């Protein structure tokens, strides 16, 4: 299958055990210098297995060329106690 033209790429996940937070960083490739899109990123967090979804959030922002996007989530359970999975989908906001 062909990759989506403005899919999130270069996802980096970091963990801060002091605040029990996951920090995400990513970019959207294939944007020209002058392009700017309002996008919605659906971020889904699962614990223990991918089907055990514990958090879903839509993060809406304007995306520009060469921009690094950031998002954080604070866990109620210590992150070291269970495996966590992150899934991200994107769409151009038509509103």
CSV table of N, CA and C in Angstrom, one decimal:
chain,number,residue,atom,x,y,z
A,1,UNK,N,0.8,-1.2,0.0
A,1,UNK,CA,0.0,0.0,0.0
A,1,UNK,C,0.9,1.2,0.0
A,2,UNK,N,0.4,2.3,-0.6
A,2,UNK,CA,1.1,3.6,-0.7
A,2,UNK,C,0.9,4.4,0.6
A,3,UNK,N,2.0,5.0,1.1
A,3,UNK,CA,1.9,5.8,2.3
A,3,UNK,C,1.1,7.0,2.1
A,4,UNK,N,0.4,7.4,3.2
A,4,UNK,CA,-0.4,8.6,3.1
A,4,UNK,C,0.5,9.8,2.9
A,5,UNK,N,0.0,10.8,2.2
A,5,UNK,CA,0.8,12.0,1.9
A,5,UNK,C,1.3,12.8,3.1
A,6,UNK,N,0.4,12.9,4.1
A,6,UNK,CA,0.8,13.7,5.3
A,6,UNK,C,0.7,12.9,6.6
A,7,UNK,N,1.2,11.7,6.6
A,7,UNK,CA,1.2,10.9,7.8
A,7,UNK,C,2.3,11.3,8.8
A,8,UNK,N,2.0,11.1,10.1
A,8,UNK,CA,3.1,11.4,11.0
A,8,UNK,C,4.3,10.4,10.8
A,9,UNK,N,5.5,11.0,10.9
A,9,UNK,CA,6.7,10.2,10.7
A,9,UNK,C,7.7,10.6,11.7
A,10,UNK,N,8.8,9.8,11.8
A,10,UNK,CA,9.9,10.0,12.7
A,10,UNK,C,9.4,10.2,14.1
A,11,UNK,N,8.5,9.3,14.5
A,11,UNK,CA,8.0,9.4,15.9
A,11,UNK,C,9.1,9.0,16.9
A,12,UNK,N,9.3,9.8,17.9
A,12,UNK,CA,10.2,9.6,19.0
A,12,UNK,C,9.4,9.6,20.3
A,13,UNK,N,9.6,8.6,21.1
A,13,UNK,CA,8.9,8.4,22.4
A,13,UNK,C,9.9,8.5,23.5
A,14,UNK,N,9.7,9.3,24.5
A,14,UNK,CA,10.6,9.4,25.6
A,14,UNK,C,9.7,9.3,26.9
A,15,UNK,N,10.3,8.8,27.9
A,15,UNK,CA,9.6,8.5,29.2
A,15,UNK,C,10.3,9.4,30.3
A,16,UNK,N,9.5,10.0,31.1
A,16,UNK,CA,9.9,10.8,32.2
A,16,UNK,C,9.3,10.0,33.4
A,17,UNK,N,10.2,9.3,34.1
A,17,UNK,CA,9.7,8.5,35.3
A,17,UNK,C,9.3,9.3,36.5
A,18,UNK,N,9.9,10.5,36.6
A,18,UNK,CA,9.6,11.4,37.7
A,18,UNK,C,8.1,11.8,37.7
A,19,UNK,N,7.6,12.2,36.5
A,19,UNK,CA,6.2,12.6,36.5
A,19,UNK,C,5.3,11.5,35.8
A,20,UNK,N,5.9,10.3,35.5
A,20,UNK,CA,5.2,9.2,34.9
A,20,UNK,C,4.5,9.7,33.6
A,21,UNK,N,5.3,10.4,32.8
A,21,UNK,CA,4.8,10.9,31.5
A,21,UNK,C,5.5,10.3,30.3
A,22,UNK,N,4.7,10.2,29.3
A,22,UNK,CA,5.2,9.8,27.9
A,22,UNK,C,5.2,11.1,27.1
A,23,UNK,N,6.3,11.3,26.4
A,23,UNK,CA,6.5,12.5,25.6
A,23,UNK,C,6.7,12.0,24.2
A,24,UNK,N,5.8,12.5,23.3
A,24,UNK,CA,5.9,12.2,21.8
A,24,UNK,C,6.4,13.4,21.0
A,25,UNK,N,7.3,13.1,20.0
A,25,UNK,CA,7.7,14.1,19.1
A,25,UNK,C,7.6,13.5,17.7
A,26,UNK,N,7.1,14.2,16.7
A,26,UNK,CA,7.0,13.7,15.4
A,26,UNK,C,7.0,14.8,14.4
A,27,UNK,N,7.1,14.5,13.1
A,27,UNK,CA,7.1,15.4,12.0
A,27,UNK,C,6.1,14.9,11.0
A,28,UNK,N,5.7,15.8,10.1
A,28,UNK,CA,4.8,15.4,9.0
A,28,UNK,C,5.7,15.8,7.7
A,29,UNK,N,6.0,14.8,7.0
A,29,UNK,CA,6.9,15.0,5.8
A,29,UNK,C,6.0,15.4,4.6
A,30,UNK,N,6.6,15.7,3.5
A,30,UNK,CA,6.0,16.0,2.2
A,30,UNK,C,5.3,17.3,2.2
A,31,UNK,N,5.5,18.2,3.1
A,31,UNK,CA,5.0,19.5,3.0
A,31,UNK,C,6.0,20.4,2.3
A,32,UNK,N,5.5,21.3,1.4
A,32,UNK,CA,6.3,22.2,0.7
A,32,UNK,C,6.5,23.4,1.7
A,33,UNK,N,7.5,24.3,1.4
A,33,UNK,CA,7.8,25.5,2.2
A,33,UNK,C,6.6,26.3,2.5
A,34,UNK,N,5.7,26.5,1.5
A,34,UNK,CA,4.6,27.4,1.7
A,34,UNK,C,3.3,26.7,2.2
A,35,UNK,N,3.4,25.4,2.3
A,35,UNK,CA,2.2,24.6,2.8
A,35,UNK,C,2.0,24.7,4.3
A,36,UNK,N,0.7,24.8,4.6
A,36,UNK,CA,0.3,24.8,6.0
A,36,UNK,C,-1.0,24.1,6.1
A,37,UNK,N,-1.2,23.1,7.0
A,37,UNK,CA,-2.4,22.4,7.1
A,37,UNK,C,-2.9,22.4,8.6
A,38,UNK,N,-4.2,22.4,8.8
A,38,UNK,CA,-4.8,22.2,10.1
A,38,UNK,C,-5.0,20.7,10.1
A,39,UNK,N,-4.4,20.0,11.1
A,39,UNK,CA,-4.4,18.5,11.1
A,39,UNK,C,-4.9,18.0,12.5
A,40,UNK,N,-5.5,16.9,12.4
A,40,UNK,CA,-6.0,16.2,13.6
A,40,UNK,C,-5.2,14.9,13.8
A,41,UNK,N,-4.5,14.7,14.9
A,41,UNK,CA,-3.8,13.5,15.2
A,41,UNK,C,-4.5,12.8,16.3
A,42,UNK,N,-5.0,11.6,16.0
A,42,UNK,CA,-5.7,10.7,17.0
A,42,UNK,C,-4.6,9.9,17.6
A,43,UNK,N,-4.4,10.1,18.9
A,43,UNK,CA,-3.3,9.4,19.7
A,43,UNK,C,-4.0,8.4,20.6
A,44,UNK,N,-3.6,7.2,20.5
A,44,UNK,CA,-4.2,6.1,21.3
A,44,UNK,C,-3.2,5.4,22.1
A,45,UNK,N,-3.4,5.2,23.4
A,45,UNK,CA,-2.5,4.6,24.3
A,45,UNK,C,-3.1,3.3,24.8
A,46,UNK,N,-2.4,2.2,24.7
A,46,UNK,CA,-2.9,0.9,25.2
A,46,UNK,C,-1.9,0.4,26.3
A,47,UNK,N,-2.4,-0.4,27.2
A,47,UNK,CA,-1.6,-0.9,28.3
A,47,UNK,C,-1.7,-2.5,28.2
A,48,UNK,N,-0.6,-3.1,28.4
A,48,UNK,CA,-0.4,-4.6,28.4
A,48,UNK,C,-0.5,-5.2,27.1
A,49,UNK,N,-1.6,-4.9,26.3
A,49,UNK,CA,-1.8,-5.4,24.9
A,49,UNK,C,-2.5,-4.3,24.1
A,50,UNK,N,-2.3,-4.4,22.8
A,50,UNK,CA,-2.8,-3.3,21.9
A,50,UNK,C,-4.3,-3.2,22.0
A,51,UNK,N,-5.0,-4.2,22.3
A,51,UNK,CA,-6.5,-4.1,22.3
A,51,UNK,C,-7.0,-3.5,23.6
A,52,UNK,N,-6.1,-3.3,24.6
A,52,UNK,CA,-6.5,-2.7,25.9
A,52,UNK,C,-6.3,-1.2,25.9
A,53,UNK,N,-7.1,-0.5,25.2
A,53,UNK,CA,-7.0,1.0,25.0
A,53,UNK,C,-7.4,1.7,26.3
A,54,UNK,N,-6.5,2.5,26.8
A,54,UNK,CA,-6.8,3.2,28.0
A,54,UNK,C,-6.9,4.7,27.8
A,55,UNK,N,-6.5,5.2,26.7
A,55,UNK,CA,-6.6,6.7,26.4
A,55,UNK,C,-6.7,6.9,24.9
A,56,UNK,N,-7.6,7.8,24.5
A,56,UNK,CA,-7.7,8.3,23.2
A,56,UNK,C,-7.9,9.8,23.2
A,57,UNK,N,-7.1,10.5,22.4
A,57,UNK,CA,-7.2,11.9,22.4
A,57,UNK,C,-7.0,12.4,21.0
A,58,UNK,N,-7.8,13.4,20.6
A,58,UNK,CA,-7.6,14.1,19.3
A,58,UNK,C,-6.8,15.4,19.5
A,59,UNK,N,-5.6,15.4,19.0
A,59,UNK,CA,-4.7,16.6,19.1
A,59,UNK,C,-4.8,17.4,17.8
A,60,UNK,N,-5.4,18.6,17.8
A,60,UNK,CA,-5.5,19.4,16.6
A,60,UNK,C,-4.5,20.5,16.6
A,61,UNK,N,-3.8,20.7,15.5
A,61,UNK,CA,-2.8,21.8,15.4
A,61,UNK,C,-2.6,22.1,13.9
A,62,UNK,N,-2.0,23.3,13.7
A,62,UNK,CA,-1.6,23.7,12.4
A,62,UNK,C,-0.2,23.2,12.2
A,63,UNK,N,0.0,22.5,11.1
A,63,UNK,CA,1.3,21.9,10.7
A,63,UNK,C,2.0,22.7,9.6
A,64,UNK,N,3.3,23.0,9.8
A,64,UNK,CA,4.0,23.8,8.8
A,64,UNK,C,5.2,22.9,8.4
A,65,UNK,N,5.9,23.3,7.3
A,65,UNK,CA,7.0,22.7,6.8
A,65,UNK,C,8.1,22.6,7.9
A,66,UNK,N,8.7,21.4,8.0
A,66,UNK,CA,9.9,21.2,8.9
A,66,UNK,C,9.6,21.4,10.4
A,67,UNK,N,8.3,21.3,10.8
A,67,UNK,CA,8.0,21.5,12.2
A,67,UNK,C,8.0,20.2,13.0
A,68,UNK,N,8.5,20.3,14.2
A,68,UNK,CA,8.5,19.2,15.1
A,68,UNK,C,7.3,19.4,16.0
A,69,UNK,N,6.4,18.4,16.1
A,69,UNK,CA,5.2,18.5,16.9
A,69,UNK,C,5.5,17.7,18.3
A,70,UNK,N,4.8,18.2,19.3
A,70,UNK,CA,5.0,17.6,20.7
A,70,UNK,C,3.7,17.3,21.3
A,71,UNK,N,3.6,16.2,22.1
A,71,UNK,CA,2.4,15.9,22.9
A,71,UNK,C,2.9,15.1,24.1
A,72,UNK,N,2.2,15.3,25.2
A,72,UNK,CA,2.6,14.5,26.4
A,72,UNK,C,1.4,13.9,27.1
A,73,UNK,N,1.6,12.8,27.8
A,73,UNK,CA,0.5,12.2,28.5
A,73,UNK,C,1.0,11.7,29.8
A,74,UNK,N,0.2,11.9,30.9
A,74,UNK,CA,0.6,11.5,32.2
A,74,UNK,C,-0.2,10.2,32.6
A,75,UNK,N,0.6,9.2,33.0
A,75,UNK,CA,0.0,7.9,33.4
A,75,UNK,C,-0.5,7.9,34.8
A,76,UNK,N,-1.6,7.3,35.1
A,76,UNK,CA,-2.0,7.1,36.5
A,76,UNK,C,-1.3,6.0,37.2
A,77,UNK,N,-0.8,5.0,36.4
A,77,UNK,CA,-0.1,3.8,36.9
A,77,UNK,C,1.4,4.1,36.5
A,78,UNK,N,2.3,3.7,37.4
A,78,UNK,CA,3.7,3.9,37.1
A,78,UNK,C,4.0,3.1,35.7
A,79,UNK,N,4.7,3.8,34.8
A,79,UNK,CA,5.0,3.3,33.5
A,79,UNK,C,5.8,2.0,33.5
A,80,UNK,N,6.6,1.8,34.6
A,80,UNK,CA,7.4,0.7,34.7
A,80,UNK,C,6.6,-0.6,35.0
A,81,UNK,N,5.4,-0.4,35.4
A,81,UNK,CA,4.5,-1.6,35.9
A,81,UNK,C,3.9,-2.4,34.7
A,82,UNK,N,3.9,-1.8,33.5
A,82,UNK,CA,3.2,-2.5,32.4
A,82,UNK,C,3.7,-2.0,31.1
A,83,UNK,N,3.6,-2.8,30.0
A,83,UNK,CA,4.0,-2.4,28.7
A,83,UNK,C,2.9,-1.4,28.2
A,84,UNK,N,3.4,-0.4,27.5
A,84,UNK,CA,2.5,0.6,26.9
A,84,UNK,C,2.7,0.6,25.4
A,85,UNK,N,1.6,0.8,24.6
A,85,UNK,CA,1.7,0.9,23.2
A,85,UNK,C,1.1,2.2,22.8
A,86,UNK,N,1.6,2.8,21.7
A,86,UNK,CA,1.1,4.1,21.2
A,86,UNK,C,0.8,3.9,19.7
A,87,UNK,N,-0.4,4.4,19.4
A,87,UNK,CA,-0.8,4.4,18.0
A,87,UNK,C,-1.3,5.8,17.6
A,88,UNK,N,-0.9,6.2,16.4
A,88,UNK,CA,-1.2,7.6,16.0
A,88,UNK,C,-1.7,7.5,14.6
A,89,UNK,N,-2.8,8.2,14.4
A,89,UNK,CA,-3.4,8.4,13.0
A,89,UNK,C,-3.6,9.9,12.8
A,90,UNK,N,-3.6,10.3,11.5
A,90,UNK,CA,-3.7,11.7,11.2
A,90,UNK,C,-4.7,11.9,10.1
A,91,UNK,N,-5.3,13.1,10.0
A,91,UNK,CA,-6.2,13.5,9.0
A,91,UNK,C,-6.1,15.0,8.8
A,92,UNK,N,-6.3,15.5,7.7
A,92,UNK,CA,-6.4,17.0,7.5
A,92,UNK,C,-7.7,17.4,8.0
A,93,UNK,N,-7.8,18.5,8.8
A,93,UNK,CA,-9.0,19.0,9.4
A,93,UNK,C,-9.8,19.7,8.3
A,94,UNK,N,-10.9,19.2,8.0
A,94,UNK,CA,-11.8,19.8,6.9
A,94,UNK,C,-12.6,21.0,7.4
A,95,UNK,N,-12.6,21.2,8.7
A,95,UNK,CA,-13.5,22.2,9.3
A,95,UNK,C,-13.0,23.6,8.9
